[in-house]
Each structure stands twice: as C-alpha cells, then as structure tokens.
Amino acid sequence: MRLNPYDDVMVQPSTVSSVAIQSLAGSSAADGDALDTGQLFDAESIMIHVRTEIASGSPSAASIAWALQESADGSTNWAAALDNTGTAIGATLNTKTVAQDSYARVEGIMLNRKRYLRIVLTPAYTSGTSPATLTYAEFIGTPGNGQPLPVRSAVSNT
C-alpha cells in the first residue's frame, strides 16, 4: 500500500473540534468545541497546533495563553489535561511583535485521558488602543495509531 497523507492524516476543522479563526480582545477565554476522541479510530496520540498573529492596537505587551482541557462527558467538569509529568498541557505565546505557532503532542488517547478534549485560548494585553489578536487552534492526528488504513471510498476526492 502506498502512503498518502490524504488517507493517513486526520485534521479536525475549526467548526468541529478546535477554536475557529477569530479576533481575541479583552481577557475573556475562547473555548474550543469538544473533540470526541472515541471517534479517532484507535489513535493513541494527536497533535495540537495553535497559531497567533501580531496583536493590533499597539499594546505594550500582548500574549495568548492556550490550554488543553478534558472532560468525561464533553459538556461539564472541564479540567486541565496533564502530561506524563503532571504538568498542564499548554503554552503562552507573545504576540506583541511577531506571529507565533505552538505545537504539542498529546498521548494517552482513550488510555489515560478522558474522552473529550478541547483547546482554550486566553488573551492578555497591557495598554494599547483596543488591542486584539487573530488566532486559531486545531487538532491533527493519524487514525489507526499511525498505521496506513485501507481506502474508505472507491471515489477519489481529487
């Protein structure tokens, strides 16, 4: 079987399981939609990609903090998802002068994690005139624990 990234990589679009492209202002967190990891076809790990652009409004300081949260039912009791060392999974990106990307590998899907995951983005600004930052977040994974899977359709999408 030939390896093909179109068959072997799952990217959950912003309308399904991440934070859609939006302008974050103020200090209110933006909660992403819940990802049901029970639908990942035996994947043991996924990747998170968060992208932030340069803040507008000339703040003296600007950052976007992202965090991964998990829940048993996808609607209540969201808590910080921890890595193998007990540290919360997330990062803070400085968006004052440069666009930033952040990546994280999340292991233990359907093993030692709760079933639902979401990404939360929280902006922070110091001064400036109505500062805001364009940002988005997405889940990227390989179904089937990284193993090539048989083609699910006889019709090509190209």
Short mmCIF file of N, CA and C in Angstrom, two decimals, residues 1-147:
data_model
loop_
_atom_site.label_atom_id
_atom_site.label_comp_id
_atom_site.label_asym_id
_atom_site.label_seq_id
_atom_site.Cartn_x
_atom_site.Cartn_y
_atom_site.Cartn_z
N MET A 1 0.84 -1.17 0.00
CA MET A 1 0.00 0.00 0.00
C MET A 1 0.89 1.24 0.00
N ARG A 2 0.58 2.20 -0.82
CA ARG A 2 1.34 3.44 -0.88
C ARG A 2 0.85 4.37 0.22
N LEU A 3 1.80 5.07 0.85
CA LEU A 3 1.44 6.01 1.89
C LEU A 3 0.99 7.31 1.24
N ASN A 4 -0.10 7.85 1.74
CA ASN A 4 -0.67 9.06 1.19
C ASN A 4 -1.17 9.91 2.35
N PRO A 5 -0.69 11.16 2.48
CA PRO A 5 -1.12 11.97 3.61
C PRO A 5 -2.62 12.25 3.63
N TYR A 6 -3.27 12.20 2.47
CA TYR A 6 -4.71 12.44 2.44
C TYR A 6 -5.48 11.29 3.09
N ASP A 7 -4.93 10.09 3.04
CA ASP A 7 -5.60 8.94 3.63
C ASP A 7 -5.20 8.72 5.08
N ASP A 8 -4.01 9.18 5.47
CA ASP A 8 -3.45 8.80 6.75
C ASP A 8 -3.39 9.91 7.79
N VAL A 9 -3.90 11.10 7.50
CA VAL A 9 -3.86 12.19 8.45
C VAL A 9 -5.26 12.73 8.66
N MET A 10 -5.62 12.95 9.92
CA MET A 10 -6.92 13.50 10.27
C MET A 10 -6.69 14.92 10.79
N VAL A 11 -7.32 15.91 10.15
CA VAL A 11 -7.29 17.27 10.63
C VAL A 11 -8.72 17.64 10.95
N GLN A 12 -8.98 17.96 12.21
CA GLN A 12 -10.32 18.34 12.59
C GLN A 12 -10.49 19.82 12.29
N PRO A 13 -11.41 20.20 11.43
CA PRO A 13 -11.59 21.61 11.07
C PRO A 13 -12.10 22.44 12.23
N SER A 14 -11.96 23.75 12.07
CA SER A 14 -12.30 24.65 13.17
C SER A 14 -13.76 24.56 13.59
N THR A 15 -14.65 24.12 12.71
CA THR A 15 -16.05 24.04 13.08
C THR A 15 -16.37 22.76 13.86
N VAL A 16 -15.42 21.85 13.95
CA VAL A 16 -15.69 20.58 14.60
C VAL A 16 -15.01 20.47 15.97
N SER A 17 -13.73 20.74 16.06
CA SER A 17 -13.07 20.39 17.31
C SER A 17 -11.91 21.29 17.68
N SER A 18 -11.99 22.54 17.38
CA SER A 18 -10.93 23.44 17.76
C SER A 18 -11.49 24.84 17.87
N VAL A 19 -10.62 25.82 17.93
CA VAL A 19 -11.07 27.20 18.01
C VAL A 19 -11.01 27.80 16.61
N ALA A 20 -12.13 28.26 16.11
CA ALA A 20 -12.20 28.84 14.77
C ALA A 20 -11.39 30.13 14.72
N ILE A 21 -10.97 30.50 13.53
CA ILE A 21 -10.24 31.76 13.36
C ILE A 21 -11.10 32.89 13.91
N GLN A 22 -10.52 33.63 14.84
CA GLN A 22 -11.25 34.74 15.44
C GLN A 22 -10.29 35.76 16.01
N SER A 23 -10.81 36.94 16.24
CA SER A 23 -10.04 38.02 16.84
C SER A 23 -10.33 38.00 18.33
N LEU A 24 -9.29 37.80 19.14
CA LEU A 24 -9.44 37.79 20.59
C LEU A 24 -9.06 39.14 21.15
N ALA A 25 -9.93 39.73 21.95
CA ALA A 25 -9.69 41.01 22.59
C ALA A 25 -10.07 40.89 24.05
N GLY A 26 -9.71 41.88 24.84
CA GLY A 26 -10.04 41.84 26.25
C GLY A 26 -9.28 40.74 26.97
N SER A 27 -9.95 40.07 27.90
CA SER A 27 -9.28 39.00 28.65
C SER A 27 -10.14 37.75 28.77
N SER A 28 -11.25 37.70 28.04
CA SER A 28 -12.15 36.53 28.11
C SER A 28 -11.60 35.36 27.31
N ALA A 29 -11.68 34.18 27.90
CA ALA A 29 -11.20 32.97 27.23
C ALA A 29 -12.16 32.55 26.13
N ALA A 30 -11.59 31.96 25.06
CA ALA A 30 -12.38 31.39 23.98
C ALA A 30 -12.26 29.87 24.08
N ASP A 31 -13.39 29.21 24.36
CA ASP A 31 -13.40 27.75 24.49
C ASP A 31 -13.62 27.11 23.13
N GLY A 32 -12.78 26.14 22.78
CA GLY A 32 -12.97 25.40 21.55
C GLY A 32 -14.08 24.38 21.70
N ASP A 33 -14.53 23.85 20.58
CA ASP A 33 -15.52 22.78 20.60
C ASP A 33 -14.86 21.50 21.10
N ALA A 34 -15.64 20.61 21.66
CA ALA A 34 -15.12 19.36 22.21
C ALA A 34 -14.78 18.38 21.09
N LEU A 35 -13.64 17.72 21.22
CA LEU A 35 -13.23 16.64 20.32
C LEU A 35 -13.56 15.33 21.01
N ASP A 36 -14.39 14.51 20.38
CA ASP A 36 -14.73 13.19 20.90
C ASP A 36 -13.64 12.23 20.46
N THR A 37 -12.72 11.90 21.36
CA THR A 37 -11.60 11.04 21.00
C THR A 37 -12.05 9.60 20.75
N GLY A 38 -13.27 9.26 21.14
CA GLY A 38 -13.80 7.94 20.84
C GLY A 38 -14.04 7.73 19.35
N GLN A 39 -14.00 8.82 18.57
CA GLN A 39 -14.20 8.75 17.13
C GLN A 39 -12.89 8.75 16.35
N LEU A 40 -11.76 8.59 17.03
CA LEU A 40 -10.45 8.70 16.37
C LEU A 40 -9.91 7.38 15.84
N PHE A 41 -10.68 6.32 15.86
CA PHE A 41 -10.28 5.05 15.25
C PHE A 41 -8.96 4.53 15.80
N ASP A 42 -8.87 4.38 17.11
CA ASP A 42 -7.72 3.77 17.78
C ASP A 42 -6.46 4.61 17.77
N ALA A 43 -6.55 5.90 17.51
CA ALA A 43 -5.37 6.75 17.61
C ALA A 43 -4.92 6.82 19.06
N GLU A 44 -3.62 6.75 19.30
CA GLU A 44 -3.09 6.83 20.66
C GLU A 44 -2.55 8.22 20.97
N SER A 45 -2.31 9.03 19.94
CA SER A 45 -1.83 10.38 20.17
C SER A 45 -2.34 11.31 19.08
N ILE A 46 -2.39 12.60 19.41
CA ILE A 46 -2.77 13.62 18.45
C ILE A 46 -1.84 14.81 18.64
N MET A 47 -1.84 15.73 17.68
CA MET A 47 -1.05 16.93 17.79
C MET A 47 -1.98 18.13 17.86
N ILE A 48 -1.59 19.12 18.63
CA ILE A 48 -2.30 20.38 18.69
C ILE A 48 -1.45 21.43 17.99
N HIS A 49 -2.09 22.24 17.16
CA HIS A 49 -1.43 23.38 16.51
C HIS A 49 -2.22 24.63 16.85
N VAL A 50 -1.54 25.62 17.42
CA VAL A 50 -2.14 26.91 17.73
C VAL A 50 -1.36 27.98 16.97
N ARG A 51 -2.07 28.89 16.32
CA ARG A 51 -1.45 29.96 15.55
C ARG A 51 -1.99 31.30 16.02
N THR A 52 -1.09 32.25 16.30
CA THR A 52 -1.49 33.61 16.65
C THR A 52 -0.78 34.58 15.72
N GLU A 53 -1.45 35.64 15.36
CA GLU A 53 -0.86 36.70 14.55
C GLU A 53 -0.39 37.83 15.46
N ILE A 54 0.21 38.86 14.90
CA ILE A 54 0.68 40.01 15.67
C ILE A 54 -0.53 40.79 16.18
N ALA A 55 -0.46 41.21 17.43
CA ALA A 55 -1.56 41.96 18.03
C ALA A 55 -1.71 43.33 17.37
N SER A 56 -2.95 43.74 17.17
CA SER A 56 -3.24 45.08 16.67
C SER A 56 -3.47 46.01 17.85
N GLY A 57 -3.55 47.31 17.60
CA GLY A 57 -3.86 48.26 18.67
C GLY A 57 -2.67 48.73 19.47
N SER A 58 -1.46 48.39 19.07
CA SER A 58 -0.20 48.85 19.71
C SER A 58 -0.15 48.67 21.23
N PRO A 59 -0.42 47.46 21.75
CA PRO A 59 -0.27 47.26 23.19
C PRO A 59 1.21 47.23 23.57
N SER A 60 1.52 47.55 24.83
CA SER A 60 2.91 47.45 25.29
C SER A 60 3.29 46.00 25.60
N ALA A 61 2.29 45.16 25.81
CA ALA A 61 2.50 43.71 25.98
C ALA A 61 1.24 43.00 25.49
N ALA A 62 1.45 41.86 24.84
CA ALA A 62 0.31 41.08 24.33
C ALA A 62 0.70 39.61 24.30
N SER A 63 -0.22 38.76 24.76
CA SER A 63 0.04 37.32 24.73
C SER A 63 -1.28 36.56 24.63
N ILE A 64 -1.16 35.34 24.12
CA ILE A 64 -2.28 34.41 24.09
C ILE A 64 -1.81 33.15 24.80
N ALA A 65 -2.51 32.76 25.86
CA ALA A 65 -2.22 31.51 26.56
C ALA A 65 -3.20 30.46 26.06
N TRP A 66 -2.69 29.29 25.71
CA TRP A 66 -3.59 28.20 25.33
C TRP A 66 -3.41 27.06 26.31
N ALA A 67 -4.51 26.35 26.51
CA ALA A 67 -4.51 25.22 27.44
C ALA A 67 -5.39 24.11 26.88
N LEU A 68 -5.00 22.87 27.13
CA LEU A 68 -5.80 21.72 26.77
C LEU A 68 -6.61 21.31 27.99
N GLN A 69 -7.90 21.10 27.78
CA GLN A 69 -8.77 20.63 28.86
C GLN A 69 -9.42 19.32 28.46
N GLU A 70 -9.84 18.54 29.45
CA GLU A 70 -10.51 17.27 29.19
C GLU A 70 -11.74 17.12 30.07
N SER A 71 -12.70 16.31 29.56
CA SER A 71 -13.97 16.10 30.26
C SER A 71 -14.47 14.69 29.94
N ALA A 72 -15.16 14.09 30.88
CA ALA A 72 -15.71 12.75 30.66
C ALA A 72 -16.93 12.77 29.74
N ASP A 73 -17.72 13.86 29.79
CA ASP A 73 -18.96 13.89 29.01
C ASP A 73 -18.99 14.96 27.91
N GLY A 74 -17.97 15.80 27.81
CA GLY A 74 -17.90 16.79 26.75
C GLY A 74 -18.69 18.06 27.01
N SER A 75 -19.30 18.18 28.18
CA SER A 75 -20.06 19.40 28.44
C SER A 75 -19.88 19.94 29.86
N THR A 76 -19.42 19.12 30.79
CA THR A 76 -19.25 19.58 32.18
C THR A 76 -17.91 19.13 32.74
N ASN A 77 -17.54 19.72 33.87
CA ASN A 77 -16.34 19.33 34.62
C ASN A 77 -15.07 19.33 33.78
N TRP A 78 -14.87 20.38 33.00
CA TRP A 78 -13.64 20.52 32.23
C TRP A 78 -12.49 20.80 33.18
N ALA A 79 -11.38 20.10 33.01
CA ALA A 79 -10.21 20.27 33.86
C ALA A 79 -8.96 20.25 32.98
N ALA A 80 -7.88 20.81 33.51
CA ALA A 80 -6.62 20.84 32.77
C ALA A 80 -6.16 19.41 32.45
N ALA A 81 -5.77 19.20 31.20
CA ALA A 81 -5.19 17.91 30.79
C ALA A 81 -3.70 17.97 31.14
N LEU A 82 -3.21 16.93 31.78
CA LEU A 82 -1.83 16.90 32.25
C LEU A 82 -0.97 15.98 31.39
N ASP A 83 0.32 16.32 31.28
CA ASP A 83 1.24 15.44 30.58
C ASP A 83 1.74 14.35 31.54
N ASN A 84 2.70 13.55 31.11
CA ASN A 84 3.18 12.42 31.92
C ASN A 84 3.91 12.85 33.19
N THR A 85 4.31 14.14 33.26
CA THR A 85 5.00 14.63 34.45
C THR A 85 4.05 15.35 35.40
N GLY A 86 2.77 15.43 35.05
CA GLY A 86 1.79 16.11 35.88
C GLY A 86 1.67 17.60 35.59
N THR A 87 2.28 18.06 34.52
CA THR A 87 2.23 19.46 34.12
C THR A 87 1.07 19.69 33.16
N ALA A 88 0.35 20.78 33.34
CA ALA A 88 -0.76 21.11 32.44
C ALA A 88 -0.23 21.34 31.03
N ILE A 89 -0.95 20.80 30.05
CA ILE A 89 -0.55 20.93 28.64
C ILE A 89 -1.02 22.29 28.13
N GLY A 90 -0.08 23.09 27.64
CA GLY A 90 -0.40 24.41 27.13
C GLY A 90 0.85 25.25 27.00
N ALA A 91 0.68 26.51 26.60
CA ALA A 91 1.81 27.43 26.43
C ALA A 91 1.28 28.85 26.36
N THR A 92 2.18 29.80 26.51
CA THR A 92 1.83 31.21 26.34
C THR A 92 2.65 31.77 25.19
N LEU A 93 1.98 32.41 24.25
CA LEU A 93 2.63 32.94 23.06
C LEU A 93 2.65 34.47 23.11
N ASN A 94 3.84 35.07 22.95
CA ASN A 94 3.98 36.52 22.92
C ASN A 94 3.57 36.99 21.52
N THR A 95 2.53 37.81 21.45
CA THR A 95 2.01 38.25 20.15
C THR A 95 2.21 39.74 19.90
N LYS A 96 3.05 40.40 20.70
CA LYS A 96 3.22 41.84 20.55
C LYS A 96 3.89 42.20 19.22
N THR A 97 4.94 41.49 18.83
CA THR A 97 5.70 41.91 17.64
C THR A 97 5.85 40.84 16.57
N VAL A 98 5.44 39.61 16.83
CA VAL A 98 5.66 38.55 15.84
C VAL A 98 4.55 37.50 15.93
N ALA A 99 4.17 36.95 14.80
CA ALA A 99 3.21 35.85 14.78
C ALA A 99 3.89 34.62 15.37
N GLN A 100 3.10 33.77 16.03
CA GLN A 100 3.66 32.61 16.72
C GLN A 100 2.87 31.35 16.38
N ASP A 101 3.57 30.22 16.35
CA ASP A 101 2.95 28.90 16.26
C ASP A 101 3.38 28.10 17.47
N SER A 102 2.48 27.25 17.96
CA SER A 102 2.79 26.37 19.07
C SER A 102 2.25 24.99 18.74
N TYR A 103 3.04 23.96 19.05
CA TYR A 103 2.64 22.58 18.78
C TYR A 103 2.80 21.76 20.05
N ALA A 104 1.94 20.80 20.23
CA ALA A 104 2.07 19.89 21.37
C ALA A 104 1.57 18.51 20.96
N ARG A 105 2.26 17.49 21.41
CA ARG A 105 1.83 16.11 21.20
C ARG A 105 1.07 15.66 22.43
N VAL A 106 -0.11 15.10 22.21
CA VAL A 106 -0.95 14.64 23.31
C VAL A 106 -1.06 13.13 23.19
N GLU A 107 -0.54 12.43 24.19
CA GLU A 107 -0.56 10.97 24.19
C GLU A 107 -1.63 10.46 25.15
N GLY A 108 -1.87 9.17 25.11
CA GLY A 108 -2.80 8.52 26.03
C GLY A 108 -4.25 8.63 25.62
N ILE A 109 -4.50 8.87 24.33
CA ILE A 109 -5.88 8.98 23.86
C ILE A 109 -6.58 7.65 24.11
N MET A 110 -7.72 7.71 24.79
CA MET A 110 -8.55 6.55 25.14
C MET A 110 -7.81 5.55 26.04
N LEU A 111 -6.68 5.96 26.63
CA LEU A 111 -5.96 5.10 27.57
C LEU A 111 -6.02 5.71 28.97
N ASN A 112 -5.34 6.86 29.15
CA ASN A 112 -5.36 7.50 30.47
C ASN A 112 -5.91 8.92 30.38
N ARG A 113 -6.62 9.24 29.32
CA ARG A 113 -7.26 10.56 29.15
C ARG A 113 -8.77 10.40 29.22
N LYS A 114 -9.43 11.49 29.58
CA LYS A 114 -10.88 11.49 29.49
C LYS A 114 -11.26 11.55 28.01
N ARG A 115 -12.50 11.19 27.69
CA ARG A 115 -12.91 11.01 26.30
C ARG A 115 -12.93 12.30 25.47
N TYR A 116 -13.26 13.43 26.09
CA TYR A 116 -13.41 14.67 25.33
C TYR A 116 -12.28 15.64 25.64
N LEU A 117 -11.76 16.28 24.59
CA LEU A 117 -10.71 17.28 24.73
C LEU A 117 -11.16 18.58 24.08
N ARG A 118 -10.66 19.71 24.59
CA ARG A 118 -10.89 21.00 23.93
C ARG A 118 -9.70 21.90 24.21
N ILE A 119 -9.53 22.89 23.34
CA ILE A 119 -8.47 23.87 23.48
C ILE A 119 -9.11 25.18 23.92
N VAL A 120 -8.50 25.84 24.90
CA VAL A 120 -8.99 27.12 25.40
C VAL A 120 -7.90 28.16 25.17
N LEU A 121 -8.27 29.30 24.57
CA LEU A 121 -7.35 30.40 24.31
C LEU A 121 -7.73 31.59 25.18
N THR A 122 -6.74 32.18 25.87
CA THR A 122 -7.00 33.32 26.74
C THR A 122 -6.03 34.46 26.41
N PRO A 123 -6.55 35.61 25.95
CA PRO A 123 -5.69 36.74 25.63
C PRO A 123 -5.35 37.57 26.87
N ALA A 124 -4.22 38.28 26.79
CA ALA A 124 -3.82 39.23 27.84
C ALA A 124 -3.11 40.40 27.17
N TYR A 125 -3.53 41.61 27.50
CA TYR A 125 -2.95 42.82 26.89
C TYR A 125 -2.64 43.84 27.97
N THR A 126 -1.61 44.65 27.71
CA THR A 126 -1.29 45.79 28.54
C THR A 126 -1.35 47.03 27.67
N SER A 127 -2.20 47.95 28.03
CA SER A 127 -2.44 49.22 27.33
C SER A 127 -2.76 49.02 25.85
N GLY A 128 -2.51 50.03 25.03
CA GLY A 128 -2.85 49.97 23.62
C GLY A 128 -4.26 50.49 23.37
N THR A 129 -4.60 50.62 22.10
CA THR A 129 -5.92 51.10 21.70
C THR A 129 -6.72 49.93 21.16
N SER A 130 -7.62 49.39 21.95
CA SER A 130 -8.45 48.23 21.58
C SER A 130 -7.61 47.10 20.97
N PRO A 131 -6.60 46.59 21.70
CA PRO A 131 -5.77 45.53 21.14
C PRO A 131 -6.56 44.24 20.90
N ALA A 132 -6.15 43.53 19.87
CA ALA A 132 -6.77 42.25 19.51
C ALA A 132 -5.75 41.40 18.76
N THR A 133 -5.97 40.09 18.76
CA THR A 133 -5.07 39.17 18.08
C THR A 133 -5.89 38.13 17.33
N LEU A 134 -5.58 37.96 16.03
CA LEU A 134 -6.20 36.87 15.26
C LEU A 134 -5.52 35.57 15.67
N THR A 135 -6.32 34.52 15.89
CA THR A 135 -5.77 33.24 16.32
C THR A 135 -6.68 32.09 15.93
N TYR A 136 -6.14 30.90 15.90
CA TYR A 136 -6.94 29.68 15.73
C TYR A 136 -6.18 28.51 16.33
N ALA A 137 -6.89 27.41 16.53
CA ALA A 137 -6.29 26.19 17.07
C ALA A 137 -6.94 24.98 16.41
N GLU A 138 -6.15 23.92 16.22
CA GLU A 138 -6.68 22.72 15.57
C GLU A 138 -6.02 21.47 16.13
N PHE A 139 -6.77 20.36 16.03
CA PHE A 139 -6.25 19.04 16.37
C PHE A 139 -5.82 18.36 15.07
N ILE A 140 -4.65 17.71 15.08
CA ILE A 140 -4.16 16.97 13.92
C ILE A 140 -3.77 15.59 14.42
N GLY A 141 -4.16 14.55 13.70
CA GLY A 141 -3.83 13.20 14.14
C GLY A 141 -3.76 12.23 13.00
N THR A 142 -3.37 11.03 13.33
CA THR A 142 -3.32 9.94 12.38
C THR A 142 -4.23 8.84 12.89
N PRO A 143 -5.33 8.56 12.22
CA PRO A 143 -6.19 7.47 12.68
C PRO A 143 -5.47 6.14 12.60
N GLY A 144 -5.86 5.21 13.43
CA GLY A 144 -5.29 3.87 13.37
C GLY A 144 -3.89 3.78 13.92
N ASN A 145 -3.55 4.63 14.93
CA ASN A 145 -2.24 4.57 15.57
C ASN A 145 -1.10 4.73 14.58
N GLY A 146 -1.28 5.57 13.58
CA GLY A 146 -0.22 5.85 12.64
C GLY A 146 -0.07 4.81 11.56
N GLN A 147 -0.88 3.79 11.55
CA GLN A 147 -0.77 2.77 10.53
C GLN A 147 -1.63 3.15 9.33
#
